CSV table of C-alpha atoms in Angstrom, one decimal:
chain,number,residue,atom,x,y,z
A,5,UNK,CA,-16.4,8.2,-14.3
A,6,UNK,CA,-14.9,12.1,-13.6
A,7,UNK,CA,-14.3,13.6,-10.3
A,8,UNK,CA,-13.4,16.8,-9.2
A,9,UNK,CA,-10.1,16.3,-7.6
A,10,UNK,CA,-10.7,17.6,-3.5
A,11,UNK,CA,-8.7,20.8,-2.9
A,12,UNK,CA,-5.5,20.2,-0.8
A,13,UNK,CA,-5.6,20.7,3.1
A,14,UNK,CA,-4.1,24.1,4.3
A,15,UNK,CA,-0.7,24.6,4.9
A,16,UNK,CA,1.2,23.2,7.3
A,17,UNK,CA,2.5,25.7,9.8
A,18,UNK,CA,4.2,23.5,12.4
A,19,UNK,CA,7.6,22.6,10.7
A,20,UNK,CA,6.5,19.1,9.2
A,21,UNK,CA,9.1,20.1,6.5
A,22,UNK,CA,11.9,20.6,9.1
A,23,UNK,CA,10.7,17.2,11.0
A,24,UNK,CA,11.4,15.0,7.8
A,25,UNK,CA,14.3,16.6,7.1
A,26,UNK,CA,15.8,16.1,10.5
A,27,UNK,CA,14.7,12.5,10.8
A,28,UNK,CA,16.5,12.0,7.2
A,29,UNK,CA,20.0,13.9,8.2
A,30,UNK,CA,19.5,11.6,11.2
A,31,UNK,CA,19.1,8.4,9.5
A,32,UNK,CA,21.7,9.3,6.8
A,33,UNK,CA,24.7,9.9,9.3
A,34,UNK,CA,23.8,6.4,11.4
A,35,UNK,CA,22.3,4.3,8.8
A,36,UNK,CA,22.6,1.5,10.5
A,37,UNK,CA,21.8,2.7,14.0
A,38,UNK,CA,18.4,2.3,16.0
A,39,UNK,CA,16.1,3.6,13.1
A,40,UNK,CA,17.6,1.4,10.7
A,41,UNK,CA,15.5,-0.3,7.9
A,42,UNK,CA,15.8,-4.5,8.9
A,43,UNK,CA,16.7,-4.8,5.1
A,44,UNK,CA,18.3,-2.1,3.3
A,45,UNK,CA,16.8,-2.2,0.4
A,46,UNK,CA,13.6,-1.4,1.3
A,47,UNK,CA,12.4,1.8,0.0
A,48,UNK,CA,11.3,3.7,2.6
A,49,UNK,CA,14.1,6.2,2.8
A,50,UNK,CA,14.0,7.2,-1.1
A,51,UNK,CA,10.0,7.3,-0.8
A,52,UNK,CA,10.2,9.9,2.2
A,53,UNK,CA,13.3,12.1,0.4
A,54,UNK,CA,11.3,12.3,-2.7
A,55,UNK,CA,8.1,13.4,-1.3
A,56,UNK,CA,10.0,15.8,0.9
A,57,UNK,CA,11.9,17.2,-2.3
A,58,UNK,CA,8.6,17.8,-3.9
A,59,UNK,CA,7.3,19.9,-1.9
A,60,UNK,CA,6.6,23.4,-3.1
A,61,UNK,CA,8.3,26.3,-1.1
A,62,UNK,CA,10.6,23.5,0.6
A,63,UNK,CA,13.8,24.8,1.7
A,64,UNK,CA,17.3,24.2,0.0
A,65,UNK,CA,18.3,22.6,3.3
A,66,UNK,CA,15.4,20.2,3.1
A,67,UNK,CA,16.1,19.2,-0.4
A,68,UNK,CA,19.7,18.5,0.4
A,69,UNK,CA,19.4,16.4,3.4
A,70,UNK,CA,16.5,14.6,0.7
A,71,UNK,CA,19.6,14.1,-1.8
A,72,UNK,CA,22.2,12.9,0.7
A,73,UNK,CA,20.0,10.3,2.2
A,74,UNK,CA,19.2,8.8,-1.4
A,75,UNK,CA,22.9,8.6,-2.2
A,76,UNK,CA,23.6,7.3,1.5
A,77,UNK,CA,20.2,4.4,0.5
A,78,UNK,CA,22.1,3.7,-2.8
A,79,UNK,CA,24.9,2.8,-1.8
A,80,UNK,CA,23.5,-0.7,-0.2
A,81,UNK,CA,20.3,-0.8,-2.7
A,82,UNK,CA,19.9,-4.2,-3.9
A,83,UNK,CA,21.4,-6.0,-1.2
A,84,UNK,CA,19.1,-8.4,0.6
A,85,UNK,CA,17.6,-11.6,0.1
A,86,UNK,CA,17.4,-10.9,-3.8
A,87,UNK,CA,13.6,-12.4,-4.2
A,88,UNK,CA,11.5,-9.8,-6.3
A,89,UNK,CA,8.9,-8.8,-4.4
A,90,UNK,CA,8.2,-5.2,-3.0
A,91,UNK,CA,8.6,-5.2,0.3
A,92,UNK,CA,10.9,-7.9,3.3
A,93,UNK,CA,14.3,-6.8,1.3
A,94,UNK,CA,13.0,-7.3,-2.2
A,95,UNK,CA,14.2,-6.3,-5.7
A,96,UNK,CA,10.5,-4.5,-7.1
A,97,UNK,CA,11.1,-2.2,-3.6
A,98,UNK,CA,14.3,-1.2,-4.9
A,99,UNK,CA,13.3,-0.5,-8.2
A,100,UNK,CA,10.9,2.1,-6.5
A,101,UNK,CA,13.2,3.5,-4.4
A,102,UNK,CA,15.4,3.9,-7.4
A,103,UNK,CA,13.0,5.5,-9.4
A,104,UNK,CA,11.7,7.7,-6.9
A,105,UNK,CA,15.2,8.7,-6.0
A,106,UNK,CA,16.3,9.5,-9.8
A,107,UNK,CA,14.2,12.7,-8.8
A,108,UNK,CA,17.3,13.7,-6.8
A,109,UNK,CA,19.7,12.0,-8.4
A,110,UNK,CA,19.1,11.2,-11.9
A,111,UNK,CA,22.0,8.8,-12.8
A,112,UNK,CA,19.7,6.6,-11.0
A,113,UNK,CA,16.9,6.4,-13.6
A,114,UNK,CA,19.9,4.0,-15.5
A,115,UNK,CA,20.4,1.6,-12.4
A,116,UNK,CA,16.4,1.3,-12.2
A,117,UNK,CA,16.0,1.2,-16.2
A,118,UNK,CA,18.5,-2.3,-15.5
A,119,UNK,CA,17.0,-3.8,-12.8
A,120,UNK,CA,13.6,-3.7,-14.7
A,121,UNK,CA,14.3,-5.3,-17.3
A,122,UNK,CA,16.3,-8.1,-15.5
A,123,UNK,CA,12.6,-8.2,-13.4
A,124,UNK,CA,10.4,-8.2,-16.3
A,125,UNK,CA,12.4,-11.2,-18.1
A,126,UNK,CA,12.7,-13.2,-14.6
A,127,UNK,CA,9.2,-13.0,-14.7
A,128,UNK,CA,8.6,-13.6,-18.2
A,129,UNK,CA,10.2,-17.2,-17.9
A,130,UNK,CA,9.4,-18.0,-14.6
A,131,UNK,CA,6.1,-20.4,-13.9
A,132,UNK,CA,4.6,-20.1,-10.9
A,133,UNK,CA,2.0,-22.5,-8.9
A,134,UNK,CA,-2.0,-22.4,-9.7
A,135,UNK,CA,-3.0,-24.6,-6.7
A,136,UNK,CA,-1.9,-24.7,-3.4
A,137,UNK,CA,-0.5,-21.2,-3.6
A,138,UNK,CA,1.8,-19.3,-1.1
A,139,UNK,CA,2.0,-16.0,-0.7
A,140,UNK,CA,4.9,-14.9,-2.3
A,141,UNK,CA,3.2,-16.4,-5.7
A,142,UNK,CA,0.5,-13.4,-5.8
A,143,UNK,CA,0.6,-11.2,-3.2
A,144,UNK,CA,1.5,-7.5,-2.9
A,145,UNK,CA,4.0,-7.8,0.1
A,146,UNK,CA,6.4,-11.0,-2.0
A,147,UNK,CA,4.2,-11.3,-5.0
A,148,UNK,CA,3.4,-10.2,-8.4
A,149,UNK,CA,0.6,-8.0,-7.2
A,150,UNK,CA,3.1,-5.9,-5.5
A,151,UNK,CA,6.1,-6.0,-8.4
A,152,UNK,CA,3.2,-4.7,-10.8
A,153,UNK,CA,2.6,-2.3,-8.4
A,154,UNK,CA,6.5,-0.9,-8.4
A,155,UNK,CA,6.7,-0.6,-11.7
A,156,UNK,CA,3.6,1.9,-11.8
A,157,UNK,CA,6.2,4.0,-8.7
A,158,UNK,CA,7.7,6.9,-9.9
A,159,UNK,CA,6.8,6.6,-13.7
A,160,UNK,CA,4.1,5.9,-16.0
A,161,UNK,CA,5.5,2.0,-16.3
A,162,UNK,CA,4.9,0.9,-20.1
A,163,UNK,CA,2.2,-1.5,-21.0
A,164,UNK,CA,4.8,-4.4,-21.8
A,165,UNK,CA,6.0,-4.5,-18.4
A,166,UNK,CA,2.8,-4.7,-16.4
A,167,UNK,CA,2.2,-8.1,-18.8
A,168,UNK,CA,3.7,-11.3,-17.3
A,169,UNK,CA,2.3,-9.9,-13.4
A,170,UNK,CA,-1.1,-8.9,-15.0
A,171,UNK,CA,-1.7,-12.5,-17.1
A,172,UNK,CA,-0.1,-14.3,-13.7
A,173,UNK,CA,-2.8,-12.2,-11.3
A,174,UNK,CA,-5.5,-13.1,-14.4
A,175,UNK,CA,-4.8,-17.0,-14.5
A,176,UNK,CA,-5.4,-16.9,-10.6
A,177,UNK,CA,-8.5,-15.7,-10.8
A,178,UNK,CA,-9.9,-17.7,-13.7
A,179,UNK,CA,-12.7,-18.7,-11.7
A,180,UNK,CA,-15.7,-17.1,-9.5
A,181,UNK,CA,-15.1,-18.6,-6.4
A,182,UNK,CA,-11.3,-17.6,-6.9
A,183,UNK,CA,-10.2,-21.4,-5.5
A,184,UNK,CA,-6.7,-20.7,-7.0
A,185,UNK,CA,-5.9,-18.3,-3.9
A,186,UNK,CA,-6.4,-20.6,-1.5
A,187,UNK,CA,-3.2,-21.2,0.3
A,188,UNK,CA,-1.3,-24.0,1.1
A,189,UNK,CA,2.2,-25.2,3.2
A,190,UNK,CA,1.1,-23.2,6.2
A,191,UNK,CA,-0.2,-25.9,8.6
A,192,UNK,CA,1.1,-25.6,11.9
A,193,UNK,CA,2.6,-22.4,10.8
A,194,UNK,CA,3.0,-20.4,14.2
A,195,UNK,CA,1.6,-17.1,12.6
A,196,UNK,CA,-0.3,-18.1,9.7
A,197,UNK,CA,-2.1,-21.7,10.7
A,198,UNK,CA,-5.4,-19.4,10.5
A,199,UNK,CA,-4.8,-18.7,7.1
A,200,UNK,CA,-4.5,-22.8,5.4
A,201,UNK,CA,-6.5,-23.3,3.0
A,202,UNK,CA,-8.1,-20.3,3.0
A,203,UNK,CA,-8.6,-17.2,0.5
A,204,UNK,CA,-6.9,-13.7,2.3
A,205,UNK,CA,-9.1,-10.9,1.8
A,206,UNK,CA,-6.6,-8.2,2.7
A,207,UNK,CA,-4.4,-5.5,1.2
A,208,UNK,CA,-0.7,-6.7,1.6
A,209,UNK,CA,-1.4,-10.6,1.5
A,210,UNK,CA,-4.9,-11.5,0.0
A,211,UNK,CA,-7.3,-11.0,-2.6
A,212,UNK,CA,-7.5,-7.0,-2.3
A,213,UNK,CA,-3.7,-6.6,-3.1
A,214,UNK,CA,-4.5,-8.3,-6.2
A,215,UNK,CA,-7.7,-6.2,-7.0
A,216,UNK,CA,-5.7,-3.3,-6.8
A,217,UNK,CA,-3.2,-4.8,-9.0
A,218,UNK,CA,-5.7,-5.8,-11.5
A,219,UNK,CA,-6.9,-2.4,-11.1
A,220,UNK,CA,-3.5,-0.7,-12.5
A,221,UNK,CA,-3.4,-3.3,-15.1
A,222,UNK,CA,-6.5,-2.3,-16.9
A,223,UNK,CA,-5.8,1.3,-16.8
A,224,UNK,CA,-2.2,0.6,-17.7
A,225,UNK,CA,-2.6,-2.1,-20.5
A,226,UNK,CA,-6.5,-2.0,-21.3
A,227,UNK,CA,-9.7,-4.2,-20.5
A,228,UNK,CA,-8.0,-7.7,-21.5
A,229,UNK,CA,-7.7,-8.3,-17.5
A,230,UNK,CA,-10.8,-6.9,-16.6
A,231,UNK,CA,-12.5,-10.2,-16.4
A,232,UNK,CA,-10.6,-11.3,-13.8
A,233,UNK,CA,-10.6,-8.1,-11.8
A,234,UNK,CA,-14.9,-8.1,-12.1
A,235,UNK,CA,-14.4,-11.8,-10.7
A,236,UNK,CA,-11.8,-10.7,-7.7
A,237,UNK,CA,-14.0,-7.4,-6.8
A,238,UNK,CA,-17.0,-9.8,-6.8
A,239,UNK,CA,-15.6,-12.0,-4.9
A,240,UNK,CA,-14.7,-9.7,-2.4
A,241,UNK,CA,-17.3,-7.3,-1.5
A,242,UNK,CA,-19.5,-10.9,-1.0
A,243,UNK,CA,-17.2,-11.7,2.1
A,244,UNK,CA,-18.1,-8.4,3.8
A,245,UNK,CA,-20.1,-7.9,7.4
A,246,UNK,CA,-21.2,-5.7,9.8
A,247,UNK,CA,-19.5,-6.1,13.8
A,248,UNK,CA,-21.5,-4.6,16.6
A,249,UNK,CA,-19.7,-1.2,16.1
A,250,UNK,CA,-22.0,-1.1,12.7
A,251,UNK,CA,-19.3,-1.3,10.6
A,252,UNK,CA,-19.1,-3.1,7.0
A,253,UNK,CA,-16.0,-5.0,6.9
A,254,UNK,CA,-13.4,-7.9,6.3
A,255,UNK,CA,-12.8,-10.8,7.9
A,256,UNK,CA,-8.8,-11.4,7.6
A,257,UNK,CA,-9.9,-14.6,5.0
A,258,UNK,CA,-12.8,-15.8,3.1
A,259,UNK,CA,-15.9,-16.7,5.3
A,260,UNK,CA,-16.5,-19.9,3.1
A,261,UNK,CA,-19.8,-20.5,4.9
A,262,UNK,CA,-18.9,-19.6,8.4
A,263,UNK,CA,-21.0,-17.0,10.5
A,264,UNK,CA,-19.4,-13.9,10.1
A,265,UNK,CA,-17.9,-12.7,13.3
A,266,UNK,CA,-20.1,-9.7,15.3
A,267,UNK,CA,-17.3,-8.8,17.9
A,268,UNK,CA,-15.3,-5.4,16.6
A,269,UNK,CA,-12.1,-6.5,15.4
A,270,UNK,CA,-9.9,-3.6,16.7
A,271,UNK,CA,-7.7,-3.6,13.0
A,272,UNK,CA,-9.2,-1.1,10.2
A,273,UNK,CA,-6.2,-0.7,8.3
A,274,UNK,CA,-4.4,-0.4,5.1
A,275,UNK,CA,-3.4,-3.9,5.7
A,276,UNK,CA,-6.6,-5.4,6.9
A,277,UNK,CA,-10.5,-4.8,6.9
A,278,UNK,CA,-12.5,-1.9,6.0
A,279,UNK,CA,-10.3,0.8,5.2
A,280,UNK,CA,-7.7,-0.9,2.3
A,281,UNK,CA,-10.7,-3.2,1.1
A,282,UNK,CA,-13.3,-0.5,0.6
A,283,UNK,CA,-10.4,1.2,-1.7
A,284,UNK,CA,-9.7,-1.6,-3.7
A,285,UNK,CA,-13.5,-2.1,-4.3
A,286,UNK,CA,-14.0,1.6,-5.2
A,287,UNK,CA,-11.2,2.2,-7.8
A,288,UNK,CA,-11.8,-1.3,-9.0
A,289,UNK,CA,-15.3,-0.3,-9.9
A,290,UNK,CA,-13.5,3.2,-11.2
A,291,UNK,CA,-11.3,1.7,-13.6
A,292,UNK,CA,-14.3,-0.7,-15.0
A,293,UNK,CA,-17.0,2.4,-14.9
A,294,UNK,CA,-19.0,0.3,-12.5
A,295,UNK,CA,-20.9,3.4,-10.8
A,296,UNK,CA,-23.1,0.5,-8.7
A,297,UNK,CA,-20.1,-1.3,-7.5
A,298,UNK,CA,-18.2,2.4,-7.0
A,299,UNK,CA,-21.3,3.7,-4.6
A,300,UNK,CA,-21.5,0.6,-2.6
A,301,UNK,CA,-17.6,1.0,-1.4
A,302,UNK,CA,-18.1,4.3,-0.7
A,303,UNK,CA,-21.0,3.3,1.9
A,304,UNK,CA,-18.5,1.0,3.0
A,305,UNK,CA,-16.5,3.9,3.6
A,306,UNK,CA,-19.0,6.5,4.8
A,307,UNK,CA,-19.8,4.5,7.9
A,308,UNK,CA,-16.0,3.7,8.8
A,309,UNK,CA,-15.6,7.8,8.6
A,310,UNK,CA,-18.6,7.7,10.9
A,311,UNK,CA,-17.9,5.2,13.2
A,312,UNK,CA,-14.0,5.3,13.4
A,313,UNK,CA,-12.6,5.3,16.9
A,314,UNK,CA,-9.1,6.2,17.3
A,315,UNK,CA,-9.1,5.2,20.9
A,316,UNK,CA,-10.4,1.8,19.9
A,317,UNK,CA,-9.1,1.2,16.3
A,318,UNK,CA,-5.8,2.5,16.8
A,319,UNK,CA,-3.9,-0.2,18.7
A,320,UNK,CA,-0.7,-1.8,19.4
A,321,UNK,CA,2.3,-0.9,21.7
A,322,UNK,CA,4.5,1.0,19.4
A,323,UNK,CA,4.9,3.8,17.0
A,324,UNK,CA,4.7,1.4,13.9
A,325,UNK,CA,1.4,-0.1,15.0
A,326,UNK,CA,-0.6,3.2,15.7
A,327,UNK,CA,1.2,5.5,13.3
A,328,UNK,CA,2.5,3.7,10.5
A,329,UNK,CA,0.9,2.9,7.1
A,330,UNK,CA,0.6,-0.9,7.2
A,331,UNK,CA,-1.6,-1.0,10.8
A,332,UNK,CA,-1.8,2.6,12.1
A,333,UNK,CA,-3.1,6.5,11.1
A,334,UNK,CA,-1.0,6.9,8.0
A,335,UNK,CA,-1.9,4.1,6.2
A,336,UNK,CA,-6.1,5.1,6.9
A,337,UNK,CA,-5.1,8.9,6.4
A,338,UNK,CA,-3.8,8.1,2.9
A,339,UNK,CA,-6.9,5.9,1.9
A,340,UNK,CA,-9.3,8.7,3.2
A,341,UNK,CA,-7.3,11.0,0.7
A,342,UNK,CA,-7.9,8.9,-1.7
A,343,UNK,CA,-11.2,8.6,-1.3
A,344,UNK,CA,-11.6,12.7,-0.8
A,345,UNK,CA,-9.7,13.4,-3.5
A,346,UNK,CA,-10.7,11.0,-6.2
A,347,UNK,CA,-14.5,10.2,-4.9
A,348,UNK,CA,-15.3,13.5,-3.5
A,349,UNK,CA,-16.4,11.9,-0.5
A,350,UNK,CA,-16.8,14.2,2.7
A,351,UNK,CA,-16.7,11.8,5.0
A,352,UNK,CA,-13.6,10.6,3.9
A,353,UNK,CA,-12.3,14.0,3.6
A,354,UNK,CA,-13.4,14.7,7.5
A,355,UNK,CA,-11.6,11.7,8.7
A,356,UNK,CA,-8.7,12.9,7.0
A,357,UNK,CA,-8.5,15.9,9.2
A,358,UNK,CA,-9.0,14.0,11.7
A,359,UNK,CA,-6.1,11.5,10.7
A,360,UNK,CA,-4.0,14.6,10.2
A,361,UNK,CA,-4.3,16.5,13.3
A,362,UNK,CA,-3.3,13.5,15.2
A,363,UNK,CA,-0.2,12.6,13.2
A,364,UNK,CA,0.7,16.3,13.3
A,365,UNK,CA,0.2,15.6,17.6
A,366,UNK,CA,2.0,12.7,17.9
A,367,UNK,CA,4.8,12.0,15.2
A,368,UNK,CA,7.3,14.6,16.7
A,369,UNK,CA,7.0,12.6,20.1
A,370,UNK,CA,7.5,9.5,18.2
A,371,UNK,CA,10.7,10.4,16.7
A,372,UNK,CA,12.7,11.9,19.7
A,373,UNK,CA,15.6,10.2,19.9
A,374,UNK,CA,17.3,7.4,20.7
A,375,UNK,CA,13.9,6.9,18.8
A,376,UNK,CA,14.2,3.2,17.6
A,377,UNK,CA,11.3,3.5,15.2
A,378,UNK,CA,12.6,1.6,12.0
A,379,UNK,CA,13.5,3.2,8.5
A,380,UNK,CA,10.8,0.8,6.8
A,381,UNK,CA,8.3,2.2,4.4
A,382,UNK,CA,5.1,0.1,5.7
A,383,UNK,CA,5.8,0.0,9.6
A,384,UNK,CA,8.1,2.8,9.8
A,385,UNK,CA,8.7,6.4,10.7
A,386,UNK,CA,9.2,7.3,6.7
A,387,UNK,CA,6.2,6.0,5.7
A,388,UNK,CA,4.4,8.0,8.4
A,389,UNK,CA,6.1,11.5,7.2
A,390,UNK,CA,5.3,10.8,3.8
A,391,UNK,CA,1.9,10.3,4.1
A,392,UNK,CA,1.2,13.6,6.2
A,393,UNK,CA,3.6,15.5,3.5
A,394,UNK,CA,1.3,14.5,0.6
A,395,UNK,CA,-1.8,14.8,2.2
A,396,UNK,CA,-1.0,18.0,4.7
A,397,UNK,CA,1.7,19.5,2.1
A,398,UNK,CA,0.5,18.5,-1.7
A,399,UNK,CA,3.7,16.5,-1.9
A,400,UNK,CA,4.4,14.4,-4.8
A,401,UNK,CA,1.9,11.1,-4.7
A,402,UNK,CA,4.5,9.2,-7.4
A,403,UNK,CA,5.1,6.9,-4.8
A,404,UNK,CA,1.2,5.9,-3.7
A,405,UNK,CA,1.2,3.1,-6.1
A,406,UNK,CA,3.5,1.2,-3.8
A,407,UNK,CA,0.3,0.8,-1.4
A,408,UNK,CA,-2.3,0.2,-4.4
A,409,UNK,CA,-3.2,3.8,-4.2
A,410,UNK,CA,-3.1,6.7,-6.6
């Protein structure tokens, strides 16, 4: 299928350039002060520097305080638990932050070049579980979804790579009812009892992180996993329902029978319901020229563009829970670019101005210091001034792939 891409919003006239800039000098000279990423390999400094870099008719003062907080991030990249997964300290995060950060510096193109390769064979001699799954063994936060995803960060990643996360993501989903993802070991879990024996549906931990894997796979390697992204996609638009707000969405796993919920569940997010799911349906039925399956997420989305609330569907107590990318505005303002951009979807692209002016509002407040807002990509204030640079500015979107986006 061919879209038009959606022209760029207009200029930004009130210093977003300067904001990101500031909130980078900031960070580099107390790195590990208030803002401070938990784990310091995580790549939301590099993913804010480089989109601030790229922007056209940025300032040489912008571009240097981009360059210094890369070298400042790359001094401590790769320390951390050492698992491989994208985000919570792991290696594929600081592969993307390496990559995206060779744009400044380009010496680092050789450290990422390394660590690659020393993912890619881990991965290519490393069996994982096909029952009784946890997350870390598919999903895009800890899993293979979200290492294939960092390899597509920054550069087009070469077929070979995307191979042993692609046939691990395939072999899960060998069957219709996708029984493989049902999780296990999380009994009397404090957070995640919900969640035992049960099939995710969501972006960063369930089965639409994977469809969005899936999805880069085939249009990185060809159809040989497209199979098994027709069986996730399937799978997944079948759990959808509509609350009392009218909207079509997610529950946070598999219905498997149940009565689907009618309350409004507060949470359209990246992470969680309608907003990352109806994505992952929509450029999985891109990538497979499924024009059916491609109109039937963009309903999904047309009614969360008309129904969204920001009173109601923005919640939580902080910055990172009504601003960031993972539960907040950014991470629905980058979707609804997507789906502008790619789609041509004017709902989309009018929720997007919406999602804009109110970041443009409110993330100047949100970083006046002793601001304690974290240094993370997902929850924090980098993620937040990315997004509104590449949507607001035309900034570079090499880093989108890191959400499952394009």
């Amino acid at each position: 299928m061919q879209h038009r891409p959606d022209p760029l919003p207009p200029h930004d006239p009130l210093g977003l350039v300067d904001l990101a800039a500031g909130h980078l000098t900031a960070w580099a000279a107390a790195p590990d002060g208030p803002g401070a990423a938990r784990l310091p390999s995580d790549p939301g400094v590099p993913v804010l520097a480089h989109t601030l870099a790229s922007v056209g008719g940025g300032t040489p003062e912008a571009r240097r305080a981009a360059a210094h907080a890369v070298a400042v991030w790359a001094r401590n990249a790769g320390r951390g638990p050492g698992h491989h997964g994208l985000y919570d300290g792991g290696l594929a995060g600081t592969l993307a932050g390496l990559r995206l950060g060779a744009a400044l510096h380009p010496r680092l193109h050789h450290v990422a070049d390394r660590l690659r390769d020393r993912l890619v064979a881990a991965a290519t001699t490393r069996d994982g579980r096909r029952r009784g799954v946890r997350l870390a063994d598919y999903d895009l936060i800890l899993g293979p979804a979200g290492v294939l995803l960092a390899h597509c960060a920054g550069a087009r990643p070469e077929p070979g790579h995307l191979l042993p996360y692609r046939d691990r993501l395939a072999a899960l989903c060998d069957s219709d009812d996708l029984w493989r993802l049902r999780t296990d070991g999380y009994a009397g879990h404090p957070h995640l009892a919900w969640l035992q024996g049960r099939v995710n549906t969501g972006m960063g931990h369930g089965v639409a992180g994977v469809t969005a894997a899936l999805t880069a796979a085939v249009r990185h390697t060809g159809p040989a996993a497209g199979d098994a992204l027709r069986r996730a996609a399937r799978w997944l638009e079948a759990q959808a329902y509509e609350d009392d707000r009218g909207l079509l969405t997610w529950p946070g796993a598999g219905l498997d029978g149940r009565t689907p919920p009618r309350d409004a569940v507060p949470r359209q997010a990246w992470c969680y319901g309608a907003p990352g799911v109806a994505w992952a349906l929509w450029d999985a039925a891109d990538a497979l020229g499924d024009t059916g399956a491609a109109d039937r997420a963009a309903a999904v989305f047309t009614r969360l563009a008309d129904r969204y609330d920001e009173g109601f569907h923005l919640c939580g107590d902080g910055p990172a829970d009504v601003l960031g990318l993972c539960h907040g505005a950014a991470g629905v303002l980058v979707v609804a670019d997507a789906f502008a951009r790619y789609a041509g979807h004017a709902g989309a692209a009018g929720l997007r101005e919406r999602l804009t002016a109110l970041l443009r509002e409110r993330l100047p407040g949100a970083l006046v210091p002793p601001s304690g807002w974290s240094a993370e990509l997902l929850t924090g204030a980098p993620g937040a001034l990315a997004a509104l640079l590449t949507v607001a500015h035309g900034a570079s979107r090499a880093w989108l792939p890191c959400l499952g986006l394009r």
